[in-house]
Short mmCIF file of C-alpha atoms and ligand atoms in Angstrom, two decimals:
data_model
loop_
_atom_site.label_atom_id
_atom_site.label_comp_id
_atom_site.label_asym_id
_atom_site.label_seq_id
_atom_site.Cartn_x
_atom_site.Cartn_y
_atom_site.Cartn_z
CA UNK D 107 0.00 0.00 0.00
CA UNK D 108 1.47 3.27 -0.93
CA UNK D 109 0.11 4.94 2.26
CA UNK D 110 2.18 2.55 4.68
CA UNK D 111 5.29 4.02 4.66
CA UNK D 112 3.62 7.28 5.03
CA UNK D 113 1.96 6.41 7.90
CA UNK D 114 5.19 4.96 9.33
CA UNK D 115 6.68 8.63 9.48
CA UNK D 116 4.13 9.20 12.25
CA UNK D 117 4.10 8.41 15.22
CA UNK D 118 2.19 5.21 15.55
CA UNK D 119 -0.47 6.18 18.03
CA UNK D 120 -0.86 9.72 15.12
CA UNK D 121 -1.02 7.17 12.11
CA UNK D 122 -3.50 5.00 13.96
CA UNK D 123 -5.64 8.40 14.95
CA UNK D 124 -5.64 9.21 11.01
CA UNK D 125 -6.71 6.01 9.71
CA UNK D 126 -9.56 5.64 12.05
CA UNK D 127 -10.29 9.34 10.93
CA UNK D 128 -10.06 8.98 7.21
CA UNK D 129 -12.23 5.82 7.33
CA UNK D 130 -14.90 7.98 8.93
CA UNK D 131 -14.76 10.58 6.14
CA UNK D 132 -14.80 8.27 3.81
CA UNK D 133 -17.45 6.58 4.47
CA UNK D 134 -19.38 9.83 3.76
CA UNK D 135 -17.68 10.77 0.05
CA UNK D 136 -20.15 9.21 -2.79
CA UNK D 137 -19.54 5.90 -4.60
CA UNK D 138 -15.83 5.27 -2.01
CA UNK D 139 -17.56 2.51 0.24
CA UNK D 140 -19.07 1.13 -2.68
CA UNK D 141 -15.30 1.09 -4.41
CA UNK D 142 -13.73 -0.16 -1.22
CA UNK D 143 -15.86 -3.00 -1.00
CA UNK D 144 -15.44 -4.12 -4.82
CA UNK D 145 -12.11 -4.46 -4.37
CA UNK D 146 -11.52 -5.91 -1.23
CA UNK D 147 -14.09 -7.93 -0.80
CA UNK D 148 -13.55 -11.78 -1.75
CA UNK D 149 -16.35 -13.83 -1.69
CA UNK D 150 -16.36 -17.99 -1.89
CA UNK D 151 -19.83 -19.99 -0.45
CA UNK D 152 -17.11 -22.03 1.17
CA UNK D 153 -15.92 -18.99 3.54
CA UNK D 154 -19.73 -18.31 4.42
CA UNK D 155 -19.90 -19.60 8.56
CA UNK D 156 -22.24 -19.75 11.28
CA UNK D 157 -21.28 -18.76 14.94
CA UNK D 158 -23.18 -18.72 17.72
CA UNK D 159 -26.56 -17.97 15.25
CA UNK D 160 -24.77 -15.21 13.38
CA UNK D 161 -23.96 -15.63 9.66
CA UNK D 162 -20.75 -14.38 8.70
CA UNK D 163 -19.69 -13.83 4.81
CA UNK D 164 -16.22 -14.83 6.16
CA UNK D 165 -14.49 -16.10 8.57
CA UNK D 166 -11.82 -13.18 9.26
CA UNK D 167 -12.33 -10.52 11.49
CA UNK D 168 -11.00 -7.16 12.82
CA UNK D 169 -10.17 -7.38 16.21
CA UNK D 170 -10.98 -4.87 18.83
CA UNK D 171 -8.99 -2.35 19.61
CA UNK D 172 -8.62 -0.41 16.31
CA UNK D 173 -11.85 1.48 16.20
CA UNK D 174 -12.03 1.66 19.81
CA UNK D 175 -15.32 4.17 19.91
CA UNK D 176 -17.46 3.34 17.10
CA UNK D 177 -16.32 6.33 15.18
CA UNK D 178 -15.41 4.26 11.91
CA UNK D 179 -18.15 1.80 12.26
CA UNK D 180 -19.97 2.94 8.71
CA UNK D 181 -16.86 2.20 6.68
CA UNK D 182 -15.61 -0.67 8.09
CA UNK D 183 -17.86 -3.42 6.47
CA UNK D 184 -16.29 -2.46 3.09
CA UNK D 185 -12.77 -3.78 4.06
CA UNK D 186 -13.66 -7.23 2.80
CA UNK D 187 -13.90 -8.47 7.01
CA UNK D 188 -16.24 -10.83 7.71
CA UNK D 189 -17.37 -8.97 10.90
CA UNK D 190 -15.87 -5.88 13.60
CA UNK D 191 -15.39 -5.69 16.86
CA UNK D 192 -15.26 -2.22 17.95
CA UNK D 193 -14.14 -1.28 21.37
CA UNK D 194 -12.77 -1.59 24.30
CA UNK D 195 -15.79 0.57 25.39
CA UNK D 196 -15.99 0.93 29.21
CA UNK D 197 -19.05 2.81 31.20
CA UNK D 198 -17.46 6.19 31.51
CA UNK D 199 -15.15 7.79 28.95
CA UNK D 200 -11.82 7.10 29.38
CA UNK D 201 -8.40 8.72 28.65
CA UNK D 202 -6.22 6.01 29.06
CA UNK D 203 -2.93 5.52 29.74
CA UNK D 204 -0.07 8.71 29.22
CA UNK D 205 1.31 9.04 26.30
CA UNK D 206 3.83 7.32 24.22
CA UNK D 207 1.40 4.13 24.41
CA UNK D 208 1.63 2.57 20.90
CA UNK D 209 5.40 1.14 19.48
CA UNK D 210 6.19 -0.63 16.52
CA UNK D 211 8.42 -3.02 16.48
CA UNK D 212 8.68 -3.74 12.95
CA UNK D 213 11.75 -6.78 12.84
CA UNK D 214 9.22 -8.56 14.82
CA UNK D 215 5.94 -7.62 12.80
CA UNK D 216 4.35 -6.82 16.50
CA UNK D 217 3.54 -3.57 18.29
CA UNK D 218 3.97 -2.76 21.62
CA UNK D 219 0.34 -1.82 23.33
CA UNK D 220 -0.35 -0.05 26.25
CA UNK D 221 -3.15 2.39 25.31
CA UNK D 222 -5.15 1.62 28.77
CA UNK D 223 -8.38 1.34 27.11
CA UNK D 224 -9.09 4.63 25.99
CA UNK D 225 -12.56 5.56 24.42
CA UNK D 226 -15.55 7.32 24.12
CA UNK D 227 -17.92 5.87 26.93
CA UNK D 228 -20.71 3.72 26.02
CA UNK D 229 -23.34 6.74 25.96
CA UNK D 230 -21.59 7.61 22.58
CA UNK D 231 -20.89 4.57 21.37
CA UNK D 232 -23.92 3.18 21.82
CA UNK D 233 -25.71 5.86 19.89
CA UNK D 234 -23.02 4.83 17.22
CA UNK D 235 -23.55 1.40 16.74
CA UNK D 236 -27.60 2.12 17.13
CA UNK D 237 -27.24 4.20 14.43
CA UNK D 238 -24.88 2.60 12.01
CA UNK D 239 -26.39 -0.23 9.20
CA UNK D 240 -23.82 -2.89 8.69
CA UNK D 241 -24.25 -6.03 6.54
CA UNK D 242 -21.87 -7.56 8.81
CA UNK D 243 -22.04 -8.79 12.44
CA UNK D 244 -20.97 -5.92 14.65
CA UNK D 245 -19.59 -7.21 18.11
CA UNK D 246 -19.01 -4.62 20.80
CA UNK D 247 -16.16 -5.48 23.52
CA UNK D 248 -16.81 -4.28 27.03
CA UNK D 249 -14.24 -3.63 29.78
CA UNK D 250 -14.47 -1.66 32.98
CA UNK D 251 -13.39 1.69 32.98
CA UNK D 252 -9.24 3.14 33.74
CA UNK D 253 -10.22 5.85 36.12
CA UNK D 254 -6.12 6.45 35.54
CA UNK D 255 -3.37 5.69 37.88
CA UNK D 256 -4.59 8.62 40.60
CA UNK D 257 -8.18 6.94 41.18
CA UNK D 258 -7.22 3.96 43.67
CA UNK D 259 -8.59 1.14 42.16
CA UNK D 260 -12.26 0.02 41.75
CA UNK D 261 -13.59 -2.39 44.17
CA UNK D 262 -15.09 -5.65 42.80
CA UNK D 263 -18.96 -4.17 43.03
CA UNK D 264 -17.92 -1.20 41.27
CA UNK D 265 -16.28 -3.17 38.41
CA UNK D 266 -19.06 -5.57 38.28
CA UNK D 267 -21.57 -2.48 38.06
CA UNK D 268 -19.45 -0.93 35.19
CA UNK D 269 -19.84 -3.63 32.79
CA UNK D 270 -23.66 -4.18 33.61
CA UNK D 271 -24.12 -0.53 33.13
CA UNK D 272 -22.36 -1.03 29.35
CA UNK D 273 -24.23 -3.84 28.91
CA UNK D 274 -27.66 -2.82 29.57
CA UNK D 275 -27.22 0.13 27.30
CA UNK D 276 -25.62 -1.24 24.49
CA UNK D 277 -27.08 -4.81 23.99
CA UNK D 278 -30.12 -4.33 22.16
CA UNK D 279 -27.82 -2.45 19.17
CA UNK D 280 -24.84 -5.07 18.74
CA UNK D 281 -24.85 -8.40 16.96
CA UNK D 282 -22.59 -9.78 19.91
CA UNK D 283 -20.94 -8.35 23.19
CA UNK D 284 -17.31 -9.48 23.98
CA UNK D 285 -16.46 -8.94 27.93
CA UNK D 286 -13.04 -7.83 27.95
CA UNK D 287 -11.95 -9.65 31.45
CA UNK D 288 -7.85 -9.21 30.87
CA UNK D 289 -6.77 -6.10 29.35
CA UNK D 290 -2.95 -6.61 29.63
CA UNK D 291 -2.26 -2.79 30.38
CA UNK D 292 -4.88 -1.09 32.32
CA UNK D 293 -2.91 1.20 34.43
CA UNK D 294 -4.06 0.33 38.29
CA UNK D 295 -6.32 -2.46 36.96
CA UNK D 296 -6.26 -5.20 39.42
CA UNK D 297 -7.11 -8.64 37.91
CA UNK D 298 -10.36 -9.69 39.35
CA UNK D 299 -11.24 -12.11 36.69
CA UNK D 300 -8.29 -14.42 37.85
CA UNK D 301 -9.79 -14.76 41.31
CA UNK D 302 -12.59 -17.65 41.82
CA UNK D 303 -15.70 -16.86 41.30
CA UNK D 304 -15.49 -13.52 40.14
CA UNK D 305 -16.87 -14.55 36.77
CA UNK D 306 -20.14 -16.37 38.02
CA UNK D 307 -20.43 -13.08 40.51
CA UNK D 308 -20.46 -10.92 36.88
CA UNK D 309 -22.64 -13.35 34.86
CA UNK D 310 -25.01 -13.24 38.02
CA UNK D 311 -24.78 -9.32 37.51
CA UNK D 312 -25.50 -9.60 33.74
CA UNK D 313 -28.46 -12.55 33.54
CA UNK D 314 -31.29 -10.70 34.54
CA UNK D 315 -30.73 -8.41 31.96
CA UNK D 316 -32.00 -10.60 29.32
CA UNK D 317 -28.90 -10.06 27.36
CA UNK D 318 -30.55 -10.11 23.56
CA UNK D 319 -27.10 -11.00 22.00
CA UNK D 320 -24.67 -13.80 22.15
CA UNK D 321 -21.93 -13.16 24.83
CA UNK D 322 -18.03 -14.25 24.40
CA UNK D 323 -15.74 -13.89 26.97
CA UNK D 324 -12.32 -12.43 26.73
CA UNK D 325 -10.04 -14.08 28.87
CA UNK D 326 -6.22 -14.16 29.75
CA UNK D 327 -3.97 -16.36 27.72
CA UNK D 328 -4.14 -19.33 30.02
CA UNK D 329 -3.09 -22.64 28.68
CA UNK D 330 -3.50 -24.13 32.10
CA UNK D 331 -6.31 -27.00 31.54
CA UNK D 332 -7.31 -26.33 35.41
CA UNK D 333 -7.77 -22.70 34.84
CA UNK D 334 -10.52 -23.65 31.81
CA UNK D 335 -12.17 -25.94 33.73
CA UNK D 336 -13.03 -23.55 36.19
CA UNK D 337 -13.96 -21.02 33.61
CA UNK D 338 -15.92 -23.41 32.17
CA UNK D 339 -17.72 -24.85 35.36
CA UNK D 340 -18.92 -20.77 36.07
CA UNK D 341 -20.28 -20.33 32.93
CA UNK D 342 -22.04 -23.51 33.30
CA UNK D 343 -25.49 -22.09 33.58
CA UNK D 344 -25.56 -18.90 31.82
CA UNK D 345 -27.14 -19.81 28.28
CA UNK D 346 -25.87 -16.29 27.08
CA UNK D 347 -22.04 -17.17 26.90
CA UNK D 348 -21.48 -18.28 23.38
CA UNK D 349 -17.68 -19.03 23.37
CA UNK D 350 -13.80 -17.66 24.44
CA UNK D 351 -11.34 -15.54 22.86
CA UNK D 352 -7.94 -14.87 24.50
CA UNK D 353 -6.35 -11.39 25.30
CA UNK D 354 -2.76 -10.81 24.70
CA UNK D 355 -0.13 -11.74 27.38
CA UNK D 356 0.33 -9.34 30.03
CA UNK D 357 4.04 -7.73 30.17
CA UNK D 358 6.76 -8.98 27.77
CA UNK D 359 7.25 -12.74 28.61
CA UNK D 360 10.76 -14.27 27.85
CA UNK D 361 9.09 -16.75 26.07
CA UNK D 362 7.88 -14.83 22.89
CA UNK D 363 11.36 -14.82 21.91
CA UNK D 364 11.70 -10.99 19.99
CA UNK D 365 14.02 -10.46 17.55
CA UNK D 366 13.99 -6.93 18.56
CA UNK D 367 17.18 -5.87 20.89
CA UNK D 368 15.79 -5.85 24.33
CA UNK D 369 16.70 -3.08 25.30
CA UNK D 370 14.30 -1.32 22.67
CA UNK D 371 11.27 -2.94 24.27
CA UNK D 372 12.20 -3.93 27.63
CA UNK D 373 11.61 -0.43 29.54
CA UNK D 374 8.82 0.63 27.73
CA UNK D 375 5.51 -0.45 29.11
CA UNK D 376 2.79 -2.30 27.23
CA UNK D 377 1.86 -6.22 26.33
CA UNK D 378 3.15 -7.51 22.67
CA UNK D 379 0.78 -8.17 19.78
CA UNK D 380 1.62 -9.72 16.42
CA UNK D 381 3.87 -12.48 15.07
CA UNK D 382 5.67 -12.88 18.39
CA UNK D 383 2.07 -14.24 20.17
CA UNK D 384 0.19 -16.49 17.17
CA UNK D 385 1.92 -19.83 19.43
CA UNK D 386 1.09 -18.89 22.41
CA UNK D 387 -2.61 -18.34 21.97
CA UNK D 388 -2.74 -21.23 19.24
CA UNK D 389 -1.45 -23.35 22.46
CA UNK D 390 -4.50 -21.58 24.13
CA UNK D 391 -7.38 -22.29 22.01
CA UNK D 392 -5.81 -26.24 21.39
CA UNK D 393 -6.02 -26.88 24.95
CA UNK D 394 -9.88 -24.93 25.33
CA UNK D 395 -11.44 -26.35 22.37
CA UNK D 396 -11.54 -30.31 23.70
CA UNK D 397 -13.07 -29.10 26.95
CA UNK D 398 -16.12 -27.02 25.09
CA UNK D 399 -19.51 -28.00 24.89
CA UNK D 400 -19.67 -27.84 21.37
CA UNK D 401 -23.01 -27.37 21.20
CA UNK D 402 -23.06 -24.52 23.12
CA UNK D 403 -19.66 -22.90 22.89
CA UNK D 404 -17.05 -21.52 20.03
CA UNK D 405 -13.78 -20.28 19.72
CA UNK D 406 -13.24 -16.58 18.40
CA UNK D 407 -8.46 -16.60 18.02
CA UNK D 408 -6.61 -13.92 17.73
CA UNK D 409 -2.56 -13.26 17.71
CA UNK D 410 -0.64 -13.21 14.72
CA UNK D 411 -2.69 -14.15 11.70
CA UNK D 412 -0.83 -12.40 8.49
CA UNK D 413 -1.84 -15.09 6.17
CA UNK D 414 -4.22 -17.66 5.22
CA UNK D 415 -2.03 -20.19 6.60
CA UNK D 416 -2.46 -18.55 10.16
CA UNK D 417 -5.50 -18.49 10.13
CA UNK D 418 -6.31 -22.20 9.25
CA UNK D 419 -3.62 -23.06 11.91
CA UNK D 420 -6.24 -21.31 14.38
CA UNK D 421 -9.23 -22.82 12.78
CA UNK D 422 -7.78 -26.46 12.79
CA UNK D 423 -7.02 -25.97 16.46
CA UNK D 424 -10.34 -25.02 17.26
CA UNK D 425 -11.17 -21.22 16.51
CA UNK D 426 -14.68 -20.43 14.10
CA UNK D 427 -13.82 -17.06 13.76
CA UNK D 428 -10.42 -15.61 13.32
CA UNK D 429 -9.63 -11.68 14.29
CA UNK D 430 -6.34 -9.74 13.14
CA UNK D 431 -5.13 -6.39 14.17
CA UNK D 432 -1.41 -6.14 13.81
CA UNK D 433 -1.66 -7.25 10.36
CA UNK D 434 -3.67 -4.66 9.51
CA UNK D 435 -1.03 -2.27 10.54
CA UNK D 436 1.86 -3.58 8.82
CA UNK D 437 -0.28 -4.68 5.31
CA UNK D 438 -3.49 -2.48 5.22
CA UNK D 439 -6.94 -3.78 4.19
CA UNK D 440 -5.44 -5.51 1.39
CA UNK D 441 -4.15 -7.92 3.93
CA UNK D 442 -7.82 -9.22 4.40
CA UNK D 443 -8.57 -10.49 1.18
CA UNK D 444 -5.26 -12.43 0.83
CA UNK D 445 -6.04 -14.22 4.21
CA UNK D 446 -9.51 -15.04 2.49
CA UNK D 447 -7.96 -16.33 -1.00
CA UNK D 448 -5.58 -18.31 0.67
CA UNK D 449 -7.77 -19.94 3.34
CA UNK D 450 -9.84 -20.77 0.62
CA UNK D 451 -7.36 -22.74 -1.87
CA UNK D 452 -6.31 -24.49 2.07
CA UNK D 453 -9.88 -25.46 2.60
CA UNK D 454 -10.35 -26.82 -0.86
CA UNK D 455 -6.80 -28.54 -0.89
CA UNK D 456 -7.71 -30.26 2.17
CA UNK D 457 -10.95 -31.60 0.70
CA UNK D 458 -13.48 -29.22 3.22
CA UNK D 459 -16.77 -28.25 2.07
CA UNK D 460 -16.67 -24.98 4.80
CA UNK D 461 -14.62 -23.22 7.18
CA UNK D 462 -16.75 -25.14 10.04
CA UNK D 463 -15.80 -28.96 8.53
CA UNK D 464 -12.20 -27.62 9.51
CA UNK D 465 -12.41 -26.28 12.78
CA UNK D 466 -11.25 -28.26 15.64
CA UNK D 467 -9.41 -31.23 13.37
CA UNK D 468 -5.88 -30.88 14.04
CA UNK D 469 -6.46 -30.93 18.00
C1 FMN Q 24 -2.92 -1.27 19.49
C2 FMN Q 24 -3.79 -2.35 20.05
C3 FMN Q 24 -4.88 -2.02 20.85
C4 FMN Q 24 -5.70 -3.04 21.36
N1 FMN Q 24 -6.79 -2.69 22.11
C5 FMN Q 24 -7.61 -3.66 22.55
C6 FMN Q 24 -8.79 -3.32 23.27
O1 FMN Q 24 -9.10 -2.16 23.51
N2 FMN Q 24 -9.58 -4.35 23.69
C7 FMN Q 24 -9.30 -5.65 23.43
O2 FMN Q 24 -10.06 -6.54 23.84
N3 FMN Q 24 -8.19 -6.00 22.74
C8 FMN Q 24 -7.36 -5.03 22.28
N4 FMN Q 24 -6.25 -5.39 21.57
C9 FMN Q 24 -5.96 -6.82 21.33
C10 FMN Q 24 -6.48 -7.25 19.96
O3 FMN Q 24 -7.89 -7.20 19.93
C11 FMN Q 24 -6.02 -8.67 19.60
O4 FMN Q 24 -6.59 -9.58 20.51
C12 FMN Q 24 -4.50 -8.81 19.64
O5 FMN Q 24 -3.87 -7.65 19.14
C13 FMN Q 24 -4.00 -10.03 18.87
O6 FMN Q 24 -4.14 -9.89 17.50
P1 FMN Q 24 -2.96 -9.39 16.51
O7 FMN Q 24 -1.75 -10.19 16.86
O8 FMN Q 24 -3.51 -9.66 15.14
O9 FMN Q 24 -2.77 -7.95 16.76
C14 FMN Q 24 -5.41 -4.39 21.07
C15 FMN Q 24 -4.30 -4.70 20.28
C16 FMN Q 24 -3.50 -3.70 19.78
C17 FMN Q 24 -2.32 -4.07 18.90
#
């Protein structure tokens, strides 16, 4: 894309504030959507999946994170994606973390995160995804609000009441809710969700709502079989929790092995996203997806898809719906209907009918 190394003169957190911008105008000048979508789009009957009673026109998605307030939403079914997640959205507006929060670290195809979950508030966003027409599923990721590093941290009942209060007002409007339970980098965040029972406490919280979307859950990258049973035994009777996804890795582990110099990346705050991460989460979803109720539960992997071939690697181990986000920053849309094409030709070499006859086989 000519644009890229453009954008790679900014600073990365500048670049990602203009692309989010010009998506929005675009999606107002005549005939560009309709443009967009003609050439990015890739269709193939094969692609076509059903998750948790939602049709998708493909399996790829973006990931949340990249339009974290809604404020792209119109434009963003024309990429050629399957579906969007837009968020994190939290109950109050949010600044985040300070600034620098966003580094590229470009040897390694990753980026260095640790925004803190700025956004608009749910008030906004909400009226954003109410109004906004999409011929894609539109999932909305929910996390409890960074109050910022002088607020001492909220108490259980207040975080609990945070994501009802999102919930209530922005369920009727999305196609699916993910609960963001492990942001990586929220500054002060404790992490409730790894504490017993915490989980059942929130789905408590949520069920009489009447939640009138499926709900997935978005957890810490745990590959610990103990830790999913648990998760699996509070869920256990809340009919409203559809399926998993995993969050990136909190800090910068020793295990993700970065070509980058360390001393580029070790001082600077923020969990990794990218290449460095597609094993560890693929270790993730192989060990979740045996212990699901298929019937009742699905796998939504993210973490280093750039190619078709990552993506089927997430789909054989389990996953129905794939997300990307750092690819998207180091390729551009164009990156989305490559990752279709070549899923496709995998599918077909392999002798599947559709991307759900492959999910879960190589586990
Ligand atoms: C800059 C950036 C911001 C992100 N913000 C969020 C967020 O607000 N909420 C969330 O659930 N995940 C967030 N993520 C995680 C992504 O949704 C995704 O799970 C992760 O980046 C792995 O995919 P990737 O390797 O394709 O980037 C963010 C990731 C990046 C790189």
């Amino acid at each position: 894309m000519f644009l890229r190394p453009l954008l790679f003169q900014l600073d990365p957190e500048t670049a990602h504030n203009a692309t989010v911008s010009a998506c929005r105008v675009a999606a107002k000048i005549p005939l560009l959507p309709w443009i967009c979508e003609r050439s990015l789009t890739f269709r193939a009957p094969e692609l076509c999946t059903e998750v948790a009673g939602l049709r998708f026109p493909n399996p790829i998605g973006l990931a949340a994170g990249w339009d974290k307030s809604g404020k792209a939403l119109n434009f963003l079914d024309r990429l050629g994606f399957g579906t969007v997640e837009i968020g994190s959205v939290s109950a109050c507006p949010s600044e985040g973390n300070p600034k620098p929060r966003l580094f590229r670290l470009p040897d390694d195809r990753a980026i260095q995160v640790h925004y803190g979950l700025p956004n608009d508030g749910v008030e906004t966003v909400a009226d954003r995804v109410e109004s906004a027409r999409l011929r894609i599923p539109v999932g909305v990721n929910l996390v409890a609000t960074n109050h910022g590093p002088q607020v001492p941290a909220s108490s259980e009942e207040e975080i609990l009441d945070d994501y009802a209060t999102s919930i209530a007002r922005v369920h009727a409007y999305a196609d699916y809710l993910t609960l963001n339970l492990s942001c990586p980098n929220a500054e002060g965040g404790r992490d409730v969700f790894s504490e017993p029972g915490t989980l059942r406490r929130l789905l408590e919280r949520v069920q009489p709502l009447n939640v009138a979307c499926p709900v997935f859950l978005k957890v810490a990258p745990e590959t610990d079989a103990k830790i999913h049973e648990r998760w699996l035994m509070e869920i256990d009777p809340f009919e409203c929790v559809k399926g998993f996804m995993f969050n990136l890795p909190s800090g910068q582990p020793r295990s993700l092995k970065l070509k980058t110099p360390a001393n580029i990346w070790k001082n600077r705050p923020g969990a990794i996203a990218g290449r460095p991460v597609a094993d560890w989460i693929d270790r993730c979803i192989a060990s979740l997806y045996p212990r699901l109720d298929h019937s009742r539960q699905t796998i939504i992997g993210s973490g280093g898809v750039f190619s078709g071939e990552d993506a089927y690697r997430k789909i054989r181990l389990g996953a129905s719906i794939v997300q990307i986000y750092t690819a998207m920053i180091y390729e551009g849309p164009k990156v989305v209907t490559r990752i279709n094409r070549e899923l496709l030709e995998l599918l077909r070499r392999d002798g599947f009918e559709c991307v759900q006859d492959a999910v879960g086989v190589g586990v």
